[in-house]
Coordinates of C-alpha atoms in Angstrom, one line a residue:
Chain B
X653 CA -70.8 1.3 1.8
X654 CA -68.5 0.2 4.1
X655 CA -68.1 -3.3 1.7
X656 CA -67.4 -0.8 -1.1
X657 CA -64.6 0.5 1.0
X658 CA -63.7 -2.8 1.7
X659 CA -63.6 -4.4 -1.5
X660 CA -61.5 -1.1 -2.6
X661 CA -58.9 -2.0 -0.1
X662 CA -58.4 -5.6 -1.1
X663 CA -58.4 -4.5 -4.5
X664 CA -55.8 -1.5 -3.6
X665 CA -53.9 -4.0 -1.8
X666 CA -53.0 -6.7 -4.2
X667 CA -52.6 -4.0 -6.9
X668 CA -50.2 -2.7 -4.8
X669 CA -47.9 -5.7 -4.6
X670 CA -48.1 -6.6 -8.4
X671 CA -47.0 -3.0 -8.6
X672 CA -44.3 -3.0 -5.7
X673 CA -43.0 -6.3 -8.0
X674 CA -42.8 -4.4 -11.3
X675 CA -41.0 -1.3 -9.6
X676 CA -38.8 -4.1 -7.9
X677 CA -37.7 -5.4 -11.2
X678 CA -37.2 -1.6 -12.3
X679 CA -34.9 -1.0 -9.0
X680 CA -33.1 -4.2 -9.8
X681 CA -32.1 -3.0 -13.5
X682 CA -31.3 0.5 -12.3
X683 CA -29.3 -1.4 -9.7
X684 CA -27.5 -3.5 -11.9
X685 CA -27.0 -0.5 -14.6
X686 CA -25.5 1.6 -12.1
X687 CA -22.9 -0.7 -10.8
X688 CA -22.1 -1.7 -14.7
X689 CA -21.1 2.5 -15.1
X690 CA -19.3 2.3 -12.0
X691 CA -16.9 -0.1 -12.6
X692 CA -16.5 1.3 -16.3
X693 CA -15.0 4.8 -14.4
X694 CA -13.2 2.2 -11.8
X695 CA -11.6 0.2 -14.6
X696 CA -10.6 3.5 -16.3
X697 CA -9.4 5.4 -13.0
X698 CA -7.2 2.1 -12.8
X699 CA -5.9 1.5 -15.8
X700 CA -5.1 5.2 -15.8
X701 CA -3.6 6.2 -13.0
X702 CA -3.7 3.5 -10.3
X703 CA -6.2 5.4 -7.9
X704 CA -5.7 4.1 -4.4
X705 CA -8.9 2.0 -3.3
X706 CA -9.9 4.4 -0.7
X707 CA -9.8 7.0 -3.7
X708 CA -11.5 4.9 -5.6
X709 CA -14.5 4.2 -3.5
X710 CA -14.9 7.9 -2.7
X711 CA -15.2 8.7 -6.1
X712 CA -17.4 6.0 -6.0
X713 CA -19.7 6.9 -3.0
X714 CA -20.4 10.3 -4.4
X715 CA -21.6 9.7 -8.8
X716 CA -22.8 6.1 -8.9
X717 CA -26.5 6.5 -8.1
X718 CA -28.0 3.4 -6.7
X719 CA -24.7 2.0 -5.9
X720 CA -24.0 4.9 -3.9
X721 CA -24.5 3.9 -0.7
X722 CA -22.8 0.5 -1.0
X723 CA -19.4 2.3 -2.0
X724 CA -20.7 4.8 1.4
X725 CA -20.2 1.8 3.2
X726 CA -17.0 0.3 1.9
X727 CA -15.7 3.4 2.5
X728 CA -16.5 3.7 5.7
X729 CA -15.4 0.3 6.5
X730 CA -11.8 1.1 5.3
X731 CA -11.1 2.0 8.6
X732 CA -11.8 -1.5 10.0
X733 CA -9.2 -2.9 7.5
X734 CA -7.0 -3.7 11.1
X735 CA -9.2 -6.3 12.2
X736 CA -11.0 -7.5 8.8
X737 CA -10.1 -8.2 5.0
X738 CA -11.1 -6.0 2.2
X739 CA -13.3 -9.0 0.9
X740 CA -15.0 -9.4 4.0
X741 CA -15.8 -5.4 3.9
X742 CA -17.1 -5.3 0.9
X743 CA -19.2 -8.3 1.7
X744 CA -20.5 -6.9 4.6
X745 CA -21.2 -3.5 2.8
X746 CA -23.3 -5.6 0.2
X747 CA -25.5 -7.2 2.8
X748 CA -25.9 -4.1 5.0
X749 CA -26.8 -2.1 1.9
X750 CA -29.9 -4.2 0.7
X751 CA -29.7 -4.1 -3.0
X752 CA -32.5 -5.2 -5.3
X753 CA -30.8 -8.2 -6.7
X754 CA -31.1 -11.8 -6.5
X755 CA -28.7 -14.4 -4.7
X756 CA -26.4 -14.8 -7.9
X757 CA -25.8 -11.2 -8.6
X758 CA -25.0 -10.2 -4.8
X759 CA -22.4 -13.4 -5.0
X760 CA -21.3 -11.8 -8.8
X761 CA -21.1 -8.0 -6.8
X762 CA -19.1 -10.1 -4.0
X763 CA -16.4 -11.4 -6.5
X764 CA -15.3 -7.4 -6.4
X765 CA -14.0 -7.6 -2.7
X766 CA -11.8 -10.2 -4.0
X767 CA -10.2 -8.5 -6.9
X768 CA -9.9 -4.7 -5.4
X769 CA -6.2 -4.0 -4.2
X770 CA -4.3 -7.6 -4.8
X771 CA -3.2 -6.5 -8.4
X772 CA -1.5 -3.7 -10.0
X773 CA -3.8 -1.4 -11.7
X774 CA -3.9 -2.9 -15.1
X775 CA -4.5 -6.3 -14.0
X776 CA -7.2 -5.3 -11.7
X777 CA -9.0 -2.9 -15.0
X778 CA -8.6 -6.5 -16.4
X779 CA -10.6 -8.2 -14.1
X780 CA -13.1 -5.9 -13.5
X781 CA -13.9 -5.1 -17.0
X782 CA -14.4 -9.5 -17.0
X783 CA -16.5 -8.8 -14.1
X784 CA -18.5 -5.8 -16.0
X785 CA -19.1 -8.3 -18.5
X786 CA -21.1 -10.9 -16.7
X787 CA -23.1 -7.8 -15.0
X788 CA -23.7 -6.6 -17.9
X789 CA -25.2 -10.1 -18.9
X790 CA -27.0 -9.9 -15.5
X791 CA -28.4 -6.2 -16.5
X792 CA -30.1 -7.8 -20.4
X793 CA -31.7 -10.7 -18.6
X794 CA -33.0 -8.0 -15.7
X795 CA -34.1 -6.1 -18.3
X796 CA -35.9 -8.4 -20.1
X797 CA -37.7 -9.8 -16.9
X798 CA -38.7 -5.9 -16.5
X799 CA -40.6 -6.1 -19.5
X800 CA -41.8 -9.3 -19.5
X801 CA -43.0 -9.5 -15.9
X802 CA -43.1 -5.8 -14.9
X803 CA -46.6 -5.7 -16.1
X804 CA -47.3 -8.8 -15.7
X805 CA -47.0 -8.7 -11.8
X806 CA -49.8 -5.2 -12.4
X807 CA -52.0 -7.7 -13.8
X808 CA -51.9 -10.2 -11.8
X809 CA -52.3 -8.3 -8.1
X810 CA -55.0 -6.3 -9.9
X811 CA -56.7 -9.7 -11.0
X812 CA -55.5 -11.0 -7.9
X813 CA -57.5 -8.1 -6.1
X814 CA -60.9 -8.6 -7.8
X815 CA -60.8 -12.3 -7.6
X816 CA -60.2 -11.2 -3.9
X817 CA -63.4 -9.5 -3.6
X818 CA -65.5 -11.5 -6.0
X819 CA -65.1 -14.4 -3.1
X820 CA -65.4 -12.7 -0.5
X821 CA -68.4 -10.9 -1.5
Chain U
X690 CA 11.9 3.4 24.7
X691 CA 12.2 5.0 21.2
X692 CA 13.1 1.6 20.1
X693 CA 10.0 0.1 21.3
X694 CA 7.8 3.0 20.4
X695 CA 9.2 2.5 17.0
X696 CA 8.5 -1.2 17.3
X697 CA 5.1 -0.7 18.6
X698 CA 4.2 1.9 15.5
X699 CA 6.1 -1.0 12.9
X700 CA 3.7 -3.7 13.6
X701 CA 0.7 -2.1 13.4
X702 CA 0.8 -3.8 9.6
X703 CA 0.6 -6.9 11.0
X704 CA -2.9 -8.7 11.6
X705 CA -4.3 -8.6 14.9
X706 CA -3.4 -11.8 16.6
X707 CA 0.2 -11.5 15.4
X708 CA 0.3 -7.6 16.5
X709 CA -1.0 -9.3 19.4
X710 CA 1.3 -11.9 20.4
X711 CA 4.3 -9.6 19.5
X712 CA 3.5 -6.9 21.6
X713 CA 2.7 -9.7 24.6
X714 CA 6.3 -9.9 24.2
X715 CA 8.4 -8.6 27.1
X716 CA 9.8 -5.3 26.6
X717 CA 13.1 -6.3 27.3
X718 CA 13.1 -8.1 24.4
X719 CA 11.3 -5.8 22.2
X720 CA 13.8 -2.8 22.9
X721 CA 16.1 -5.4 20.6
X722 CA 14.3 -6.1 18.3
X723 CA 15.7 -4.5 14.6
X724 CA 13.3 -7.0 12.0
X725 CA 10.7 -9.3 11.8
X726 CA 10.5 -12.5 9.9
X727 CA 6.9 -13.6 8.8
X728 CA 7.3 -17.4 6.8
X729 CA 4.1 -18.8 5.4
X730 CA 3.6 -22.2 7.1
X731 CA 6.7 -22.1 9.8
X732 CA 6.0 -19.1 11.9
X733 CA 7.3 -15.4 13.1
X734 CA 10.7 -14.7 14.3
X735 CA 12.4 -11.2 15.3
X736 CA 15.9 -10.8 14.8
X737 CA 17.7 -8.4 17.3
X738 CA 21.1 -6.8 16.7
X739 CA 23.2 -9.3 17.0
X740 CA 21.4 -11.3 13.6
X741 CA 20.4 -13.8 15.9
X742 CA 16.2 -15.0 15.2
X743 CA 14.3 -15.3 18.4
X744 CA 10.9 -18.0 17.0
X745 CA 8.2 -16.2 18.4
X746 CA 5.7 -19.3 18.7
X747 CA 2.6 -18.4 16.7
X748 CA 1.7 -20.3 13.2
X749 CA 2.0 -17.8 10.2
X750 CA -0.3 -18.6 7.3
X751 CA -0.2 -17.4 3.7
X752 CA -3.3 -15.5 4.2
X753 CA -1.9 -13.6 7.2
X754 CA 1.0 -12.4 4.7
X755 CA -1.3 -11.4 2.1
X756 CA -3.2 -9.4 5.3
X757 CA 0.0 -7.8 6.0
X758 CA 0.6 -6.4 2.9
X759 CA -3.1 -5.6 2.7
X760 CA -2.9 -3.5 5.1
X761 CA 0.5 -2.0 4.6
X762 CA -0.8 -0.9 1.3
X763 CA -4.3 0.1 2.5
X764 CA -5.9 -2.9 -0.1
X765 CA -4.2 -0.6 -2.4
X766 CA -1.7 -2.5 -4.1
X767 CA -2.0 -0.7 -7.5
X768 CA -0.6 2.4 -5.7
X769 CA 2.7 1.1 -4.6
X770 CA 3.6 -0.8 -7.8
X771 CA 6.6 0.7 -8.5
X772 CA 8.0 0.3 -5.1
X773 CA 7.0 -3.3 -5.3
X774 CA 9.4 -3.6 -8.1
X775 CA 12.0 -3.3 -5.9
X776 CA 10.9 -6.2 -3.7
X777 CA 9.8 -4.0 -0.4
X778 CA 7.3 -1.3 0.7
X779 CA 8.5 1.6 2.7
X780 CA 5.9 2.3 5.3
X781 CA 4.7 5.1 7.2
X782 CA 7.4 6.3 9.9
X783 CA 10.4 4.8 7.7
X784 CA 9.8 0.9 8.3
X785 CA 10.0 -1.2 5.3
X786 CA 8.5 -4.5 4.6
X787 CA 10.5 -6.6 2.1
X788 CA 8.5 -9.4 0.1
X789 CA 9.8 -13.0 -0.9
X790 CA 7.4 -15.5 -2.9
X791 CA 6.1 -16.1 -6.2
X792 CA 6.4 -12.8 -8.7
X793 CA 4.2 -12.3 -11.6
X794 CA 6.4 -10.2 -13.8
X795 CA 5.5 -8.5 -17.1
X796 CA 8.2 -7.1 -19.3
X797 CA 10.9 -8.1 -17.4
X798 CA 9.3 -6.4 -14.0
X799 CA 7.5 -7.8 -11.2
X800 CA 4.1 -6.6 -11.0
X801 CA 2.9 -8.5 -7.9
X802 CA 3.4 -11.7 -6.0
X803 CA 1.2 -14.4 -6.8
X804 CA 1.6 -15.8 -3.6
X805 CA 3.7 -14.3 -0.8
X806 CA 6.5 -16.8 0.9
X807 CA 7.9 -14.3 3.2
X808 CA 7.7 -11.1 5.0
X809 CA 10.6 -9.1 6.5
X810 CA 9.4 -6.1 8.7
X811 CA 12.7 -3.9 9.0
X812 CA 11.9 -1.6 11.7
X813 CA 13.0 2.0 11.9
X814 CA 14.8 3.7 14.4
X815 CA 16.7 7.2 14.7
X816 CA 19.0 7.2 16.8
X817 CA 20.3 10.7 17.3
X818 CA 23.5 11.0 17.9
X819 CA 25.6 8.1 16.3
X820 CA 27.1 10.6 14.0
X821 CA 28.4 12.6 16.7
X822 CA 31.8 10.4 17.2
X823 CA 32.2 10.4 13.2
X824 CA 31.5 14.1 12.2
X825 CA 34.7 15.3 13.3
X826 CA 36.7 13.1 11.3
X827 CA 34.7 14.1 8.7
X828 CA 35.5 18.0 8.6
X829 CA 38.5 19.5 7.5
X830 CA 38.9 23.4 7.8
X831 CA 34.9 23.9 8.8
X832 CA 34.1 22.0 5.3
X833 CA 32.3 18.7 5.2
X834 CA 34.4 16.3 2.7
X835 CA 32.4 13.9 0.7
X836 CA 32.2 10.6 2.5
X837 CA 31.2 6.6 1.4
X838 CA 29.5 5.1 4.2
X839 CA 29.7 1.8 3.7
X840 CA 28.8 -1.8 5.0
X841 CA 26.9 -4.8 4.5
X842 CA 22.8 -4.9 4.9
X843 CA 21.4 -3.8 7.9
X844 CA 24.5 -2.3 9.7
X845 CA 22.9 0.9 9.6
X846 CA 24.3 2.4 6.9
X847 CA 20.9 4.6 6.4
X848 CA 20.7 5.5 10.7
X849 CA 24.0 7.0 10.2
X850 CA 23.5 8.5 7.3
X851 CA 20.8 10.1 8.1
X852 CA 22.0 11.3 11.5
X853 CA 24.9 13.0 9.7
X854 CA 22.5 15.0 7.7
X855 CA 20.6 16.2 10.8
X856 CA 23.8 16.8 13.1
X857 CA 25.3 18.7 9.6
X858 CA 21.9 20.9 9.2
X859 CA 22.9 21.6 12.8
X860 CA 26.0 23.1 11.9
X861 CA 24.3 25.2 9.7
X862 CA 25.7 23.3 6.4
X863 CA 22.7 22.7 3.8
X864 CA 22.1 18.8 2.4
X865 CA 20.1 17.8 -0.4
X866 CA 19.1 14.7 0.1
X867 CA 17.6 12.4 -3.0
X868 CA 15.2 9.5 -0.4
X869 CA 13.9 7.4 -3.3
X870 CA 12.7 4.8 -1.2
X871 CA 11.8 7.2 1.6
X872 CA 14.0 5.6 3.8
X873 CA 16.0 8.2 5.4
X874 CA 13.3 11.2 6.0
X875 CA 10.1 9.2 5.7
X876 CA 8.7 12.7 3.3
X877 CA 4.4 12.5 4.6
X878 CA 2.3 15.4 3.4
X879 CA 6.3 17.4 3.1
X880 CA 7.2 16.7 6.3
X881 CA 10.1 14.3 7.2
X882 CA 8.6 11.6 9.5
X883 CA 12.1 11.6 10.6
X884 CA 14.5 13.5 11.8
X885 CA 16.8 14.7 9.1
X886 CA 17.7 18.0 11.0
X887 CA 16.6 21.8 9.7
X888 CA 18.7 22.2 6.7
X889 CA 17.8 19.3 4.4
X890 CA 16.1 19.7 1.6
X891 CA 14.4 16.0 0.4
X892 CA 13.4 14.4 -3.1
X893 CA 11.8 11.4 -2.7
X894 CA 9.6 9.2 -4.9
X895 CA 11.8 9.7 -7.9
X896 CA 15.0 7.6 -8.9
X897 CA 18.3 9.2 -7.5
X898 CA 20.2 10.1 -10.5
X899 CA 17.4 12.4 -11.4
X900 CA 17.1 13.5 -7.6
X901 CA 20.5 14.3 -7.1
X902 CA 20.8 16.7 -10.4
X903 CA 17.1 18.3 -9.6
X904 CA 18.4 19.1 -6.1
X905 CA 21.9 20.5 -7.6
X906 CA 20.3 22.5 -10.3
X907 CA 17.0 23.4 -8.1
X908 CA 18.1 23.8 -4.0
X909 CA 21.9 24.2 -4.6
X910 CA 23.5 22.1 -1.4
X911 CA 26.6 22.5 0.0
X912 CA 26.5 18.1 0.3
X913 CA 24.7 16.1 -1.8
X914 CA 23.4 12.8 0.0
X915 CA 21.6 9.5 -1.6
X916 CA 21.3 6.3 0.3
X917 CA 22.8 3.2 -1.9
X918 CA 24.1 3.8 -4.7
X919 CA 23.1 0.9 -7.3
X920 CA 22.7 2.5 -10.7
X921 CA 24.8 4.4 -13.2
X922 CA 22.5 7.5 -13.0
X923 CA 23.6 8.0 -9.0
X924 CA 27.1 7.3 -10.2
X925 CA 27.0 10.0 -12.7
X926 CA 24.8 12.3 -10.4
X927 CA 27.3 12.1 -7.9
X928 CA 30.1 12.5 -10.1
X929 CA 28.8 15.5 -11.4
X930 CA 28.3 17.2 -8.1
X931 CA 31.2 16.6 -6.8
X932 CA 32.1 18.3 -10.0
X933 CA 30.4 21.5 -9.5
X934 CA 32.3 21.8 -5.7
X935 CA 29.3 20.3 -3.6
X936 CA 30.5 17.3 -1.2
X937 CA 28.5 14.4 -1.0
X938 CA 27.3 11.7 1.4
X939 CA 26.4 8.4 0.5
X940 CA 26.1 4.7 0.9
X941 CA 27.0 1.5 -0.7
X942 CA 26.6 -2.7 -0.4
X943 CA 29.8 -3.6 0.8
X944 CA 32.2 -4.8 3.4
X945 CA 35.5 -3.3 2.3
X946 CA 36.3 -0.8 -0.4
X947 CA 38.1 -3.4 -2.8
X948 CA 34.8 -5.5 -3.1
X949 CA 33.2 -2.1 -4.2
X950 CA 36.2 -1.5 -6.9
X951 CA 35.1 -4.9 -8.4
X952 CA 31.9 -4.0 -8.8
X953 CA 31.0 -2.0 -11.9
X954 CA 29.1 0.6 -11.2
X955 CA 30.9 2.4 -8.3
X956 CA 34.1 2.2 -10.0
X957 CA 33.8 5.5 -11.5
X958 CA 33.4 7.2 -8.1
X959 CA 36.6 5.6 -7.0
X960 CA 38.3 5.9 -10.1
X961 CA 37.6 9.8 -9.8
X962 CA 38.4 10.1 -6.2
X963 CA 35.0 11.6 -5.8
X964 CA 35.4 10.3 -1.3
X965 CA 37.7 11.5 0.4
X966 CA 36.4 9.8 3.4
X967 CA 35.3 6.2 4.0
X968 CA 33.2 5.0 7.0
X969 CA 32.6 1.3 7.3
X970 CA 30.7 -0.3 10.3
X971 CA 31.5 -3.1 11.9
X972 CA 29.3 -5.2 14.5
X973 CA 30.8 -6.7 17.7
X974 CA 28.4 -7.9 20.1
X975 CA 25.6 -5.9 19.6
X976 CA 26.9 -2.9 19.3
X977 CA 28.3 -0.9 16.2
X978 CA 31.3 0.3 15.7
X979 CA 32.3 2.9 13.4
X980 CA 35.9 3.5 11.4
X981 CA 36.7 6.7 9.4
X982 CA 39.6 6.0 7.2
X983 CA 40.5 9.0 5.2
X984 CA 41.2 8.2 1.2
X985 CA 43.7 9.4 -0.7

């Protein structure tokens, strides 16, 4: 009985994983969708009517699903514009706010803190929309991982998970 | 003490170890201080009232101009393009910074600076009362008469200016005043960061010419008041109201009335006899000293 209930766990356990991987991969596409909309409505709010960035972000922190709290926390961070830069803000906002995405898409998000504010409004809707792009690029390949590996990763920590218990039984 | 409240408030745009090293300053010298000079790779300097630059020894980098105007603007600089145009932001409590450096211009206006050379904070400072010795001369028969206050940059052509409109609201005589740079009221959420006395009623944000005839058509003033006059639109605005009966009250570039003549754009006003009064401010020392000279 009680290896039953063992083997169960292991096998529960690495099943687990390969599916914490595959819902991983989904976060990281939501993720990466999310912030793609939300600079669409920031290039248009710019382009528009030159929304102050504080504006901006607030808009931001309230209709951009899982890049809410990152705008939260830009906002928020507005009011240590006396001691930092806006860059180094929104950098810190993207490390404290644990996204699902890998090194080269944090240091693609980062590229925003650099652009937000320096320009008028049309030139900053221009370089946003640039940096849409290359999410965007960012979003197909995360996508594609999602359905390659997403079940994939299931497999493998269920197959994982048997193997598991075959040796140790 | 004002002067160095105003000083303290005027430099909070600046970064932190600048703010910093400025404010180590001795007050003495701070209750002198009219502007600040930021230059990217020389340093920071505060001019006082006699023009004279005190170096203030701390290295000024390019970044810490681009952190000035970061935070003057709030990282927004999309919101104050327009203003930017003009080569200065006005900031909150009437300062102004004025930009130097390399413009990116599209159709013939400049849209931002690619790279900032220098800064000029111009700070502030009521000072109640200067119009007190002037007023007088200004009157005739309990009626204000429209007067050119004018003088070369940074005399305090606005201080006075805006001190006649408060000590004239005290009088009980109505001024609609067209701010398009927010210079003389400092308009935040409506209400004049500065004083500009009970009775004026402000435009601001929009160019003058079109201030001047929405206040006459809209408020109507008994003196119409716009600080500098550089455009045919304030010519004609003015023009117009003094037209209508209204006096007016306003500034120009200039050190002496024939310079002004010369110039183009003024020469209606004079041509009209729109002034009957002319103030012009002279500097000795450090002090300012103010002649009325009645036109004819």
């Amino acid at each position: 009985m009680i290896r039953l209930l063992g083997s169960l766990l292991v096998t529960g356990a690495c099943l687990w994983a390969g599916w914490s991987r595959r819902q991983w991969y989904r976060r990281r596409r939501q993720t990466l969708s999310d912030f793609c909309h939300a600079f669409a409505r920031m290039e248009a709010e710019l382009s528009e009517h030159e929304t102050e960035t504080a504006a901006l972000l607030s808009l931001m922190a309230t209709g951009a699903g899982r890049a809410e709290p990152f705008f939260r926390r830009c906002l928020g961070g507005m009011e240590q514009l006396e001691y930092r830069p806006f860059s180094e803000i929104w950098m810190n906002a993207l490390t404290q706010s644990d996204l699902p995405l890998r090194q080269e898409e944090l240091a693609l998000l980062g590229r925003g803190g650099r652009l937000l504010g320096r320009y008028d409004g049309k030139a900053q809707a221009l370089l946003l929309s640039q940096l849409r792009r290359e999410m965007e690029r960012c979003l197909e390949h995360a996508r594609e991982e999602e359905r390659r590996q997403g079940k994939t990763a299931v497999l493998l920590g269920l197959t994982a998970g048997l193997m598991a218990v075959m040796l140790l039984n | 003490m004002e002067r160095i409240e105003a000083v303290q408030a005027a430099v909070s745009v600046l970064p932190r170890e600048l703010r910093l090293a400025l404010l180590a300053c001795p007050k003495g010298q701070q209750s002198h201080w009219e502007e600040i000079r930021l230059r990217a790779g020389r340093g920071m300097s505060c001019v006082d009232g006699t023009g004279g630059e005190e170096p203030v020894n701390l290295p000024v980098t390019a970044e810490d101009l681009r952190l000035t105007v970061e935070l003057a603007t709030r990282a927004s600089l999309q919101s104050v393009s327009e203003k930017l145009a003009a080569g200065f932001l006005p900031l909150k409590g009437g300062h102004r910074l004025g930009l130097c450096g390399t413009a990116a211009i599209r159709e013939g206006r400049i849209l931002h600076f690619r790279a900032l050379s220098s800064l000029n904070l111009r700070i502030a400072c009521p000072v109640p009362g200067i119009g007190a010795a002037v007023l007088p001369d200004l009157m005739e028969s309990g009626r204000f008469q429209s007067t050119l206050i004018l003088a070369p940059p940074g005399e305090g052509k606005t201080t006075l200016l805006r001190d006649l409109i408060r000590l004239l609201g005290l009088r009980g005589i109505r001024t609609g005043l067209a701010d398009e740079r927010g210079e003389v009221a400092s308009l935040h959420q409506g209400a004049p960061q500065l004083d500009v006395g009970p009775l004026a009623d402000v435009v601001d944000g929009c160019p003058k010419g079109e201030g001047l005839m929405l206040l006459l058509r809209a408020m109507s003033p008994q003196v119409l008041a716009a600080d500098e006059i550089t455009h045919p639109d304030d010519v004609s605005a003015l023009c117009q109201g003094a037209n209508c009966g209204t006096a007016v009250l306003a500034t120009a570039h200039g050190s002496s009335l024939e310079e002004l003549s010369h110039r183009g754009v003024c020469k209606p006003l004079l041509e009209q006899h729109v002034f009957s009064r002319l103030v012009t401010i002279a500097r000795e020392g450090g002090e300012r000293r103010y002649q009325v000279e009645r036109l004819e």
